[in-house]
Coordinates of C-alpha atoms and ligand atoms in Angstrom, one line a residue:
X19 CA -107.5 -107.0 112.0
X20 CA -109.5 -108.6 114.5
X21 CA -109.3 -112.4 114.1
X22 CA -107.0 -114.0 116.4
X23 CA -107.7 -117.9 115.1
X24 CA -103.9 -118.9 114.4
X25 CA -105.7 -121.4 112.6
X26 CA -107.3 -119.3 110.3
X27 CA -107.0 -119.8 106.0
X28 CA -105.8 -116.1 105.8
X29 CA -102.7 -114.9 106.0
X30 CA -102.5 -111.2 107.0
X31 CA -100.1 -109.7 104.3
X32 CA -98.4 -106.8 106.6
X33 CA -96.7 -104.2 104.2
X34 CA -93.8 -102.4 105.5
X35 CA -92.3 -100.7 102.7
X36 CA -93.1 -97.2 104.0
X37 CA -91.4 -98.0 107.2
X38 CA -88.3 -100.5 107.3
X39 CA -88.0 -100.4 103.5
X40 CA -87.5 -96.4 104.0
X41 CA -84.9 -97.3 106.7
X42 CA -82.3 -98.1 103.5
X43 CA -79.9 -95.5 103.2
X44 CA -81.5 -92.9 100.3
X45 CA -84.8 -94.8 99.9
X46 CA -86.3 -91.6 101.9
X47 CA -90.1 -90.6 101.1
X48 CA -91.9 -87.2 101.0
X49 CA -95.1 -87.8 102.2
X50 CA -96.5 -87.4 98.7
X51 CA -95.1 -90.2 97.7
X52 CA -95.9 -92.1 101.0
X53 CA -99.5 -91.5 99.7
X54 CA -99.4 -92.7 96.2
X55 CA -97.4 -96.1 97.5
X56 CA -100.2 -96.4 100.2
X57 CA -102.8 -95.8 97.7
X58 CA -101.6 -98.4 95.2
X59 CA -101.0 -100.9 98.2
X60 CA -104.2 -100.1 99.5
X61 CA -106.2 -100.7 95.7
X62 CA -103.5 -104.5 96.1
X63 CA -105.9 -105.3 99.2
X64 CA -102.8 -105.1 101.6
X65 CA -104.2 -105.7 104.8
X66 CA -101.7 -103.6 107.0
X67 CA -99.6 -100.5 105.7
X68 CA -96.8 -99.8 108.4
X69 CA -96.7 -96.2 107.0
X70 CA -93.8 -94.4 109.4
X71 CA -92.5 -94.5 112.5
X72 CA -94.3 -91.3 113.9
X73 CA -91.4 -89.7 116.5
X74 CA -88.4 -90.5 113.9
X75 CA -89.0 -86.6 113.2
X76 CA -92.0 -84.4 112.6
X77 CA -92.4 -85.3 108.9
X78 CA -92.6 -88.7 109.5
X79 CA -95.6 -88.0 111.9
X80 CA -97.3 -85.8 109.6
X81 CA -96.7 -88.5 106.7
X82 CA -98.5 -91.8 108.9
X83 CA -100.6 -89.0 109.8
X84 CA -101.8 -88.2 106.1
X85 CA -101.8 -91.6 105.3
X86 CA -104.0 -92.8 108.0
X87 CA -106.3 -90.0 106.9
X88 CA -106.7 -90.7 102.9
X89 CA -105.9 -94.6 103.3
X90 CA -109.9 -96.3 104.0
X91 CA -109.5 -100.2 103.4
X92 CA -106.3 -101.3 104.9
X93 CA -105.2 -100.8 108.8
X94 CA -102.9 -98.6 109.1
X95 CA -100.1 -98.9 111.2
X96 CA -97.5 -96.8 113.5
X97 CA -93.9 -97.8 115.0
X98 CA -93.0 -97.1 118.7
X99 CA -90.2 -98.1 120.5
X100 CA -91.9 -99.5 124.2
X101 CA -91.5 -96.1 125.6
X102 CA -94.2 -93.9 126.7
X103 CA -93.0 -90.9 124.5
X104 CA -93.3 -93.3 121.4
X105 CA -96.1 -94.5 121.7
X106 CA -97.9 -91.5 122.2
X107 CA -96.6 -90.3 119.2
X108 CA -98.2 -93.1 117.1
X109 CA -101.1 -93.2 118.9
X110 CA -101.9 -89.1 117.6
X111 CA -100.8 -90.7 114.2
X112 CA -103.1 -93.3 113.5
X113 CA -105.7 -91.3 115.0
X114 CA -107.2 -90.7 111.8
X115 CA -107.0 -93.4 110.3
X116 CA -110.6 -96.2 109.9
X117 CA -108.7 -99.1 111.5
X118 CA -105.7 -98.0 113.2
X119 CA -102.6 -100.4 115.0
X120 CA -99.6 -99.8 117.0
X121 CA -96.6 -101.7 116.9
X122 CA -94.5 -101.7 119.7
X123 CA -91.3 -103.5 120.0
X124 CA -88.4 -104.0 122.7
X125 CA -85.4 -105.9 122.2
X126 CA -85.1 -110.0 124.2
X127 CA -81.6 -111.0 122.4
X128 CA -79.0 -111.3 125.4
X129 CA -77.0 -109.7 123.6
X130 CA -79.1 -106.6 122.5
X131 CA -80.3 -106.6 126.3
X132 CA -76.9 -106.3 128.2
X133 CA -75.5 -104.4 125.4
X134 CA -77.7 -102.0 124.0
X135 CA -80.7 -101.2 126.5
X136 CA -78.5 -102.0 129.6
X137 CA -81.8 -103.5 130.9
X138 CA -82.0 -107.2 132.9
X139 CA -84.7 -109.6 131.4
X140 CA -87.1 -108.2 134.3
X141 CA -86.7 -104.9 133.2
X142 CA -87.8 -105.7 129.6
X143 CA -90.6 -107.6 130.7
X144 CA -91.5 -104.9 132.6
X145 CA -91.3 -102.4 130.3
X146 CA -93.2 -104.7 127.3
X147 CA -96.6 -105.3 129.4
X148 CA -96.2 -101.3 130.4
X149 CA -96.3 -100.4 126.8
X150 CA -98.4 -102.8 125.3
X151 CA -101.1 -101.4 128.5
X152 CA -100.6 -97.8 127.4
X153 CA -100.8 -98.6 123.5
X154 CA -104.1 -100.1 124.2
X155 CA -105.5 -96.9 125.6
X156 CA -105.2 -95.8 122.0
X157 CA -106.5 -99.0 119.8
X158 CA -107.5 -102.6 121.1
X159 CA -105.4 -103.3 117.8
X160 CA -102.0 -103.4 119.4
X161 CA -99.0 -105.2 118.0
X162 CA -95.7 -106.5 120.1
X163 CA -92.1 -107.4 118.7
X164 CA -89.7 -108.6 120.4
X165 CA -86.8 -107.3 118.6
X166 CA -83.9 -109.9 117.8
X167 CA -86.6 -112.8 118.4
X168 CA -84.6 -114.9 116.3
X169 CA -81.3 -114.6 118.7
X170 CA -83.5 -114.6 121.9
X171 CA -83.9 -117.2 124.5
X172 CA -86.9 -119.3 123.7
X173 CA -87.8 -119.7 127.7
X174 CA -87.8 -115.9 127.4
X175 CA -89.9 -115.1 124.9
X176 CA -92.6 -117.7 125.9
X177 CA -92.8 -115.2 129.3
X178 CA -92.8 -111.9 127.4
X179 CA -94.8 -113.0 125.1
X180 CA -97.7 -114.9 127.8
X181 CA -97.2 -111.5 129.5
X182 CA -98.2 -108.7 126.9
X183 CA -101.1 -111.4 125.3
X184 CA -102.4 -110.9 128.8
X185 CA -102.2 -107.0 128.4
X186 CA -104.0 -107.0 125.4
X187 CA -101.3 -107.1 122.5
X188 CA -103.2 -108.9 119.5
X189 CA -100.3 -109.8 117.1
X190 CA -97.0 -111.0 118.3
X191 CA -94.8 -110.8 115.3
X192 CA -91.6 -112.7 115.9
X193 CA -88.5 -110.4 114.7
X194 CA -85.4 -111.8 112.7
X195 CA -84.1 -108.4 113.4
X196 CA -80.7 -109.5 111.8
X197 CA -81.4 -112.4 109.5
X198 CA -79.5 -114.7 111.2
X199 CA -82.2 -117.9 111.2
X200 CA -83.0 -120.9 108.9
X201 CA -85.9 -121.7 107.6
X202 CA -86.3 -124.7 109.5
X203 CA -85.1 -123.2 113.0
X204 CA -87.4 -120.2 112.5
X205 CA -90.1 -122.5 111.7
X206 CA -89.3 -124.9 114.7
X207 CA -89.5 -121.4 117.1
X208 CA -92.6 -120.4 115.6
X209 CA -94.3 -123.6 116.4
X210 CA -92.4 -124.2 119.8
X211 CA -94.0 -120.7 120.8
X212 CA -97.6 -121.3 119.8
X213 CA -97.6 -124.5 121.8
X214 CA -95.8 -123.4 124.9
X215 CA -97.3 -120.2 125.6
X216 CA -101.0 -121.4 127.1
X217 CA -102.3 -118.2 125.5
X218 CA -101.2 -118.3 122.0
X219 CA -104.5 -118.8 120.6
X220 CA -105.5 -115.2 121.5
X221 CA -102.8 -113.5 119.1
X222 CA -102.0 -113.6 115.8
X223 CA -97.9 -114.9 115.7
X224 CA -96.7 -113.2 112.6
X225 CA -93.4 -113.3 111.1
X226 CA -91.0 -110.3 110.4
X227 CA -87.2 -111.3 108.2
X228 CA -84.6 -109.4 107.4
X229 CA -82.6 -111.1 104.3
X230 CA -78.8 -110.8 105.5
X231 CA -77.9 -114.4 104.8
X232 CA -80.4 -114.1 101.7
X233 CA -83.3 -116.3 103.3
X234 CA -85.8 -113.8 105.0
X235 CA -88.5 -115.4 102.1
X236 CA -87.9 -118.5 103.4
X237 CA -87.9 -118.2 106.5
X238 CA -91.1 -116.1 106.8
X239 CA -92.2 -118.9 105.0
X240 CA -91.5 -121.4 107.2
X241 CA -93.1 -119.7 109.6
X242 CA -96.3 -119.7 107.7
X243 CA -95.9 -123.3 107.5
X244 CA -95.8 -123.3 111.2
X245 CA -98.8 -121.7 112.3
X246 CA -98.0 -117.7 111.6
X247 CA -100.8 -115.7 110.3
X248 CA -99.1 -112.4 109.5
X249 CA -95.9 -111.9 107.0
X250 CA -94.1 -108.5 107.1
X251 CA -92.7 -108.0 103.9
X252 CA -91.6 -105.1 101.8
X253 CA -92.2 -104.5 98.0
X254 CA -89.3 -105.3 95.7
X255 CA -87.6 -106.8 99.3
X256 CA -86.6 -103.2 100.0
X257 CA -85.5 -102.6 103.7
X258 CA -82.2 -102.1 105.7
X259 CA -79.2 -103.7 104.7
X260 CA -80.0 -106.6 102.4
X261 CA -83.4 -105.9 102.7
X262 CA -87.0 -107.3 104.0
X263 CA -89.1 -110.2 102.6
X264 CA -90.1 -109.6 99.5
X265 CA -94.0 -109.2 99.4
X266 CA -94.5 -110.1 95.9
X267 CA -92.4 -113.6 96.6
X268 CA -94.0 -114.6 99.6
X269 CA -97.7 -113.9 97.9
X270 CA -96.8 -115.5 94.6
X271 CA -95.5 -118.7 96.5
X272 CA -98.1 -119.0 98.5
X273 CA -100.8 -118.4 95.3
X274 CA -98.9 -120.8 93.4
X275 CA -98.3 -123.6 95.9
X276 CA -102.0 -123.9 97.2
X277 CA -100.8 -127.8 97.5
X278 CA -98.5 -126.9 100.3
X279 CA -99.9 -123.9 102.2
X280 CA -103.7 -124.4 103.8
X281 CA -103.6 -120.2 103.6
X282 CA -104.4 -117.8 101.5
X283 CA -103.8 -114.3 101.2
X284 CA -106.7 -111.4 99.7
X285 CA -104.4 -109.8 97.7
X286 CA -104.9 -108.6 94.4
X287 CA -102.2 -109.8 92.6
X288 CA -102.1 -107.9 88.9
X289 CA -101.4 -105.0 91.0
X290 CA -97.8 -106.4 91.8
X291 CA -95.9 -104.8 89.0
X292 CA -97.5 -101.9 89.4
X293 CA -96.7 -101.5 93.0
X294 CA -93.2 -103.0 92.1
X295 CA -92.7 -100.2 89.2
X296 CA -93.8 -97.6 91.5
X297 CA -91.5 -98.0 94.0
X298 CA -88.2 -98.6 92.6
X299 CA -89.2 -95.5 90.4
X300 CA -89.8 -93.3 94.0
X301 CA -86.9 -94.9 95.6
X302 CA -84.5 -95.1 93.2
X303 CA -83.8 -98.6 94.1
X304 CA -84.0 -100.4 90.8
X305 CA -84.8 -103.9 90.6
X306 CA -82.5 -106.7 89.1
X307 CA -82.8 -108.2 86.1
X308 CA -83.2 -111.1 87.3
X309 CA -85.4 -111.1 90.5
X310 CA -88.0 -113.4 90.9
X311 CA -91.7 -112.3 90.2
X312 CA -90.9 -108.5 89.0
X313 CA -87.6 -108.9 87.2
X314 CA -87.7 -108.0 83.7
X315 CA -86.6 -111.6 82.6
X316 CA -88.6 -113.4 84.9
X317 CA -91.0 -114.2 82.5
X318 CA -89.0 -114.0 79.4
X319 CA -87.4 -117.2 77.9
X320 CA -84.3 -116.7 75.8
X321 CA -83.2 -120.2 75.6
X322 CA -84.9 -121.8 72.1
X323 CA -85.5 -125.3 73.8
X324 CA -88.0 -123.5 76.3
X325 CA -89.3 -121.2 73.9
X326 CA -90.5 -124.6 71.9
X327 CA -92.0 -125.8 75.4
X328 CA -94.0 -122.7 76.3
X329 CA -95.3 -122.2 72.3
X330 CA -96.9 -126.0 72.5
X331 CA -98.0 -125.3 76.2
X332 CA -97.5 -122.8 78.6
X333 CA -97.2 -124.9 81.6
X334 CA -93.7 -127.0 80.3
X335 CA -91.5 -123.9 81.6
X336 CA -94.1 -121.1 83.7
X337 CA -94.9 -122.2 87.1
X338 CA -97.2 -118.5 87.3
X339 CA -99.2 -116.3 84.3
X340 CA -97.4 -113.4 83.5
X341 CA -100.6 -111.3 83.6
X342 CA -101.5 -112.7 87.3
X343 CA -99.1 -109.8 88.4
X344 CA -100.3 -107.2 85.9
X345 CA -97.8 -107.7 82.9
X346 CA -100.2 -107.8 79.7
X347 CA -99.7 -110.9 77.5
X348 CA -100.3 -108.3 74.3
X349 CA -97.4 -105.5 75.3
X350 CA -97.7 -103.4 72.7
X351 CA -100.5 -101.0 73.4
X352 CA -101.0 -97.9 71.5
X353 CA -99.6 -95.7 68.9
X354 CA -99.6 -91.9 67.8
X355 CA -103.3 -92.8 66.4
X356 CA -105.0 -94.1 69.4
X357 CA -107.5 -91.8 70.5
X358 CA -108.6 -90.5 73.5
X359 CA -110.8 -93.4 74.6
X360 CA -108.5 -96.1 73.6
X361 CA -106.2 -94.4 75.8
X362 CA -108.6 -94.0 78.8
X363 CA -109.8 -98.2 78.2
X364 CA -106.2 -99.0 78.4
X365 CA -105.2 -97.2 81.8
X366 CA -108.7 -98.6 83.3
X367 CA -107.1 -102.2 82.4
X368 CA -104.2 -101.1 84.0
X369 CA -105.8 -100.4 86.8
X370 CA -105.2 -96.5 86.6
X371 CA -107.8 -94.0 87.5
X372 CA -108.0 -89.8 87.3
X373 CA -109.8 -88.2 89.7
X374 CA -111.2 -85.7 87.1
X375 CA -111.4 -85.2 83.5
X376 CA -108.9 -82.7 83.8
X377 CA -106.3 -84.9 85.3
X378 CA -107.1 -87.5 82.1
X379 CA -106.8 -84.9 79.6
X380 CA -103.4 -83.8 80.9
X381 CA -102.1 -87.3 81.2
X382 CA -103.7 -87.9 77.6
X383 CA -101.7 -85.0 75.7
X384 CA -99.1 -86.2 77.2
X385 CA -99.4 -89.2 76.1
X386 CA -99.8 -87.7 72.1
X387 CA -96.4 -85.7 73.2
X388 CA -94.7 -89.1 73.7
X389 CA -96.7 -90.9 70.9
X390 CA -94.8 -88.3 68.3
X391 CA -91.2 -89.1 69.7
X392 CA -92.0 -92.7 70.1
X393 CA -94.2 -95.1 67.5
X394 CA -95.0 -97.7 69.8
X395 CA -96.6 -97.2 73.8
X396 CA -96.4 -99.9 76.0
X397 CA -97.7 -100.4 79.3
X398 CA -94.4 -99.1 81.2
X399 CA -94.7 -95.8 79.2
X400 CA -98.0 -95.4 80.1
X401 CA -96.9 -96.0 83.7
X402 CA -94.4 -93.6 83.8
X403 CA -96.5 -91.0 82.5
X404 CA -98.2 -91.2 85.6
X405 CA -95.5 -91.5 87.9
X406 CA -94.2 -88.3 86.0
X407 CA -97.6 -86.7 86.1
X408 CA -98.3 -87.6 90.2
X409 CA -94.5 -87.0 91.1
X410 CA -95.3 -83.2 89.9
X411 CA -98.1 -83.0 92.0
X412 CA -95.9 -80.8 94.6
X413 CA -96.1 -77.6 95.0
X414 CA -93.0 -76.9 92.2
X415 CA -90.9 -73.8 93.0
X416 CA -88.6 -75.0 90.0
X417 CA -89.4 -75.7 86.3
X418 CA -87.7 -77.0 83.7
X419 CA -88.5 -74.5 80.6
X420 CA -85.9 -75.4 78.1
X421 CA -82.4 -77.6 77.9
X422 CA -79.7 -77.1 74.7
X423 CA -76.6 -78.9 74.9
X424 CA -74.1 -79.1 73.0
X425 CA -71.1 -82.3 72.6
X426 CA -69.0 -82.8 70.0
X427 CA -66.3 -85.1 69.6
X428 CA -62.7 -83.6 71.5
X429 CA -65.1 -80.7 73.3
X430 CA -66.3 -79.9 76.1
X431 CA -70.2 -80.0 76.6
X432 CA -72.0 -77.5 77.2
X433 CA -75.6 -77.2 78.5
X434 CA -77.7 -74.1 78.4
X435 CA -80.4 -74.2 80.3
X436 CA -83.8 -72.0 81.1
X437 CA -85.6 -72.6 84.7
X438 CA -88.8 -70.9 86.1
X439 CA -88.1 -70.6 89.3
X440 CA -91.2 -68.8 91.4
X441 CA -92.9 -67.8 88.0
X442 CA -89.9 -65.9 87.0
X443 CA -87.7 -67.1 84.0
X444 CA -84.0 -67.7 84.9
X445 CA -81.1 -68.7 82.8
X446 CA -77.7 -70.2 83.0
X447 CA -74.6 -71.8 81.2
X448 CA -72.3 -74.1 81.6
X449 CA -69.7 -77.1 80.7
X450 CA -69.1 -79.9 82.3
X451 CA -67.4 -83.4 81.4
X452 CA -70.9 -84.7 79.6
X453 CA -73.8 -83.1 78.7
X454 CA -75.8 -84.7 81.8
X455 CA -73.2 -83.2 84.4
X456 CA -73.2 -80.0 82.4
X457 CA -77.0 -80.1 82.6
X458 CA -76.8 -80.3 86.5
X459 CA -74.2 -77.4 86.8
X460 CA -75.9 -74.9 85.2
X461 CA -79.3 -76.2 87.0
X462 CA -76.8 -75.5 90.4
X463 CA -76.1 -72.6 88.6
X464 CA -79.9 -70.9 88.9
X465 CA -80.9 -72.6 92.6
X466 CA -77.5 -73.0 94.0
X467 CA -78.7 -75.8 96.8
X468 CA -75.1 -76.4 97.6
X469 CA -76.2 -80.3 97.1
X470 CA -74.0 -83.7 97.3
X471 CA -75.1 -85.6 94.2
X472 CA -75.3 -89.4 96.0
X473 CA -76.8 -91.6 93.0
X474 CA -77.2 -91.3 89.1
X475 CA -79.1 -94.2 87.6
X476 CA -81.0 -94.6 83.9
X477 CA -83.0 -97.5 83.2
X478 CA -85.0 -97.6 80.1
X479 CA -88.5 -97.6 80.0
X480 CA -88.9 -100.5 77.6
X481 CA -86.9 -101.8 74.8
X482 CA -85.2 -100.1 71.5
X483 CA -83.4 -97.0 71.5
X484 CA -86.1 -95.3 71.2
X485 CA -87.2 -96.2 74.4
X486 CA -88.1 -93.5 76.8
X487 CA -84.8 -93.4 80.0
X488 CA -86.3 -93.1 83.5
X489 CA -83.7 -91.0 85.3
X490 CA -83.1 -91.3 89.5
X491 CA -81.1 -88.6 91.2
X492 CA -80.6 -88.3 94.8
X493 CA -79.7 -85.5 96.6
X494 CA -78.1 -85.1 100.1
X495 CA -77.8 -81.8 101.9
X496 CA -77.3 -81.6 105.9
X497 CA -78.6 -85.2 106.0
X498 CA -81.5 -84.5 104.0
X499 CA -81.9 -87.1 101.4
X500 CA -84.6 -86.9 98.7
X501 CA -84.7 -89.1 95.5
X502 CA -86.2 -87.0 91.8
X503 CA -87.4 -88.9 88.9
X504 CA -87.7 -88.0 85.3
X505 CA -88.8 -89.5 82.4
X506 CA -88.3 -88.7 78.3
X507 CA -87.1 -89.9 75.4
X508 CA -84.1 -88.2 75.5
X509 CA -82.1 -89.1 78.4
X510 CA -80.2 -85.5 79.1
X511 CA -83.6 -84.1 79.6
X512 CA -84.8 -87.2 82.1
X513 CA -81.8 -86.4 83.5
X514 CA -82.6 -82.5 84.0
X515 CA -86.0 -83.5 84.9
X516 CA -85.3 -85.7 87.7
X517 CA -82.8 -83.2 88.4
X518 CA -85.2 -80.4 89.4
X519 CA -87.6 -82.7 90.5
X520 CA -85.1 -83.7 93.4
X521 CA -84.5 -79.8 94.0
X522 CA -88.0 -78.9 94.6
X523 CA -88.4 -81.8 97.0
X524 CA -85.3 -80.1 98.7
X525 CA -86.8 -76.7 98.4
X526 CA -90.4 -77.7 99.9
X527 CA -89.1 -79.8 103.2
X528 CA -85.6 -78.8 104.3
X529 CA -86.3 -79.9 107.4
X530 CA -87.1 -83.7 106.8
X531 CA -84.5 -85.9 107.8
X532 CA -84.0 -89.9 107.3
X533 CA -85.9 -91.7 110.0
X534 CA -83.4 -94.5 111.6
X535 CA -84.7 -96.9 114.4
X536 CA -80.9 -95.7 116.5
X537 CA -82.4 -91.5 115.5
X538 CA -84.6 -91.6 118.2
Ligands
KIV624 O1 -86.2 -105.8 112.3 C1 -86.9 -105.5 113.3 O2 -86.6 -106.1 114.4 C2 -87.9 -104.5 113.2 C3 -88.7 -104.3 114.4 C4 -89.1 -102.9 114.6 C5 -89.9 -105.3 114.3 O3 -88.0 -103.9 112.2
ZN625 ZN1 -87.1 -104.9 110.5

């Protein structure tokens, strides 16, 4: 981005779900699937994908790496700590990319100063306009944080922050590292900054809040209402702890109260749900019932008094259309019948493309696979098709080939189960205390990955019990974490699926640890 009017009518959406909202324990990424959340958050207009933080570990590199390569319309960001090594680091990373940034950051808090950098306030300064002059050897698009912002003193920041405008930094994103502000204090410093410091004007102050005390929405906000340009936000709120701003809250606000905010954001915003599905489904981080803008009740009304209101008009009780964030007001889509370009019309509206014929035609039978088991296809199937069919997409040393099991009432399960594992057929037996641990056994049985099973979680598809179960296992071996997804209409074979899909992620990175910020 290269406007620097803080009075601007845009608001920079910053998108940092590949970066803080990996930092929560087991929402680890391969980089394939950093690549399909970049992709669907670059086709949402996101103006800046924060896609790694480049010396966390050498996958992390070669994931910011890939994404600043494939990723065209949005800026594409790395982390650095201010240190030279860092910052390096990021700079190789973003190389690639169209419009690159990089975002360095050094903590101001007293307490994060004495304690944790053992550094005086001179020190920091110091350190801050030294990396902010070496990141801008790489891009003139250079971001500074000072970490703990919202704990820091005020007289301070003003100096660091007058100090690395001078040296070039052209965002200033002010950090409520732990979530410990109000709205109306973190709206007060946002304001008190970009009037004290006598070169605000050159920067874009942008907002970045964590949601310990549950108010990082608000707060970022606030800050909007006070001048900022930028929001970091995450999708679904994912991040460390209790999480980042939620991007799809802080959009959706600001779409639907245009009689309160003089900003606007270019976000497409029927790509939400999407983006939404696609990363709980990667993550493994499901999203509450009752969450505001993707829940699955947040547009549903049970109660038969607003059900009456909405019939007669829509407006009595929905503040938002449920098809501005991509959920169809006709949900019911296709059936066993539908035919191959009824299918193809219907992922177009969804905003679903294949990049060949071939691709379609695989998706599309499928799709007739599923349309036997299952009468009805709704949008979510269709969805997870495609999650299924891109999540495969890796080179797969494991196959599932076929699954029996066996439970009975007062038995033990059994699962027998057949795996191709590098093009030869393998098989194995065994009981467990249900058929889905029994499934896994045997599955240990063949690859024997010596794994720690850390999360088992089935959430169906749709409603009905036919409904297809989408399946999230993660995995942990040595500190390597990986999350596997499967999808079917029977939920022991999700199960397996996601199962070996968490193996091979195992078997094709080994090396690829969790990046943490403290790693490094
Ligand atoms: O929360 C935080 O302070 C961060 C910084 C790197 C901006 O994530
Ligand atoms: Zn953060």
């Amino acid at each position: 981005m290269s406007t620097t009017n803080n009075n601007s009518d845009r608001l920079i959406i910053f998108d940092t779900t590949l970066r803080d909202g990996e930092q929560s324990p087991g929402a680890s990424m391969t980089s394939d699937e950093k690549i399909r959340i970049a992709k669907a958050l670059e086709k949402m207009n996101v103006d800046i994908i924060e896609a790694g933080f480049p010396i966390a570990s050498n996958g992390d590199f070669e994931a910011v790496k890939a994404v600043a390569s494939i990723i065209k319309d949005s800026t594409i960001c790395g982390l650095a700590r201010a240190v030279k090594g860092d910052i390096d680091r990021a700079g190789e990373a973003i190389k690639p990319a169209n419009s690159g940034r990089i975002h360095t950051f050094i903590a101001t808090s007293p307490i994060h100063m004495k304690e944790k950098l053992r550094m005086s306030p001179n020190e920091v300064l110091e350190q801050a306009i030294k990396s902010v002059r070496q990141a801008r050897q790489y891009t003139d698009n250079v971001e500074f944080s000072p970490e703990d912002a919202g704990r820091s003193d005020p007289d301070f920041l003003c100096r660091i922050i007058e100090a690395v405008i001078k040296e070039g930094a052209t965002t200033i994103n002010i950090a409520d590292t732990v979530g410990y502000n109000l709205p109306h204090q973190f709206g007060a410093l946002i304001h008190d900054l970009m009037t004290r410091i006598p070169n605000a004007d050159k920067a874009i102050f942008s907002a970045h809040c964590h949601n310990d005390l549950g108010m990082a929405v608000a707060n970022s906000l606030s800050a909007v209402l006070n001048g900022a340009r930028q929001v970091e936000c995450t999708i679904n709120g994912l991040g460390e702890r209790a999480g980042n701003a939620s991007l799809e809250e802080i959009v959706m606000a600001v779409r639907t109260r245009q009689d309160v905010f003089n900003c606007e954001t270019r976000l497409d915003t029927t790509q939400i749900m999407t983006c939404s599905r696609l990363v709980s489904g990667i993550t493994g981080f499901t999203v509450q019932p009752n969450k505001a803008i993707v829940g699955a009740n947040a547009f549903s009304h049970e109660a038969g008094i607003h059900q009456d209101g909405v019939l007669k008009s829509r407006e009595t009780y929905e503040i938002m259309r449920a098809q501005d964030i991509g959920l169809s007001a006709n949900k019911l889509v296709l059936g066993k019948h539908s035919g191959r370009s009824a299918f193809k019309a219907r992922m177009a509206d969804l905003n679903i493309d294949f990049a060949s014929e071939k691709k379609l035609n695989e998706v599309f039978s499928r799709f007739k696979t599923l349309a036997d088991k299952k009468h009805e296809i709704f949008d979510e199937d269709l969805q997870a098709l495609i999650s299924e069919s891109a999540s495969e997409t890796l080179n797969e040393i494991v196959k599932l080939v076929s699954l029996s099991v066996c439970c009975e009432t007062g038995e033990t399960p059994n699962a027998r189960i057949t795996l191709n594992v590098n093009g030869k057929e393998k098989q194995a037996e065994s009981e467990g205390s249900g058929p889905v641990d029994a499934s896994f056994q045997a599955i240990e049985k063949i690859v024997n990955t010596g794994v720690n099973l850390q999360l088992y979680s089935v959430n169906n598809i749709t409603t009905g019990t036919d409904s297809q179960g989408e399946v999230t296992v993660r995995l942990e071996k040595d500190d390597h974490i990986v999350n596997g997804q499967g999808a079917d209409t029977d939920i022991v074979i999700a199960s397996a699926k996601s199962y070996v899909n968490a193996v091979n992620k195992i078997l094709a990175n080994p090396n690829r640890t969790h990046p943490q910020l403290g790693d490094v």
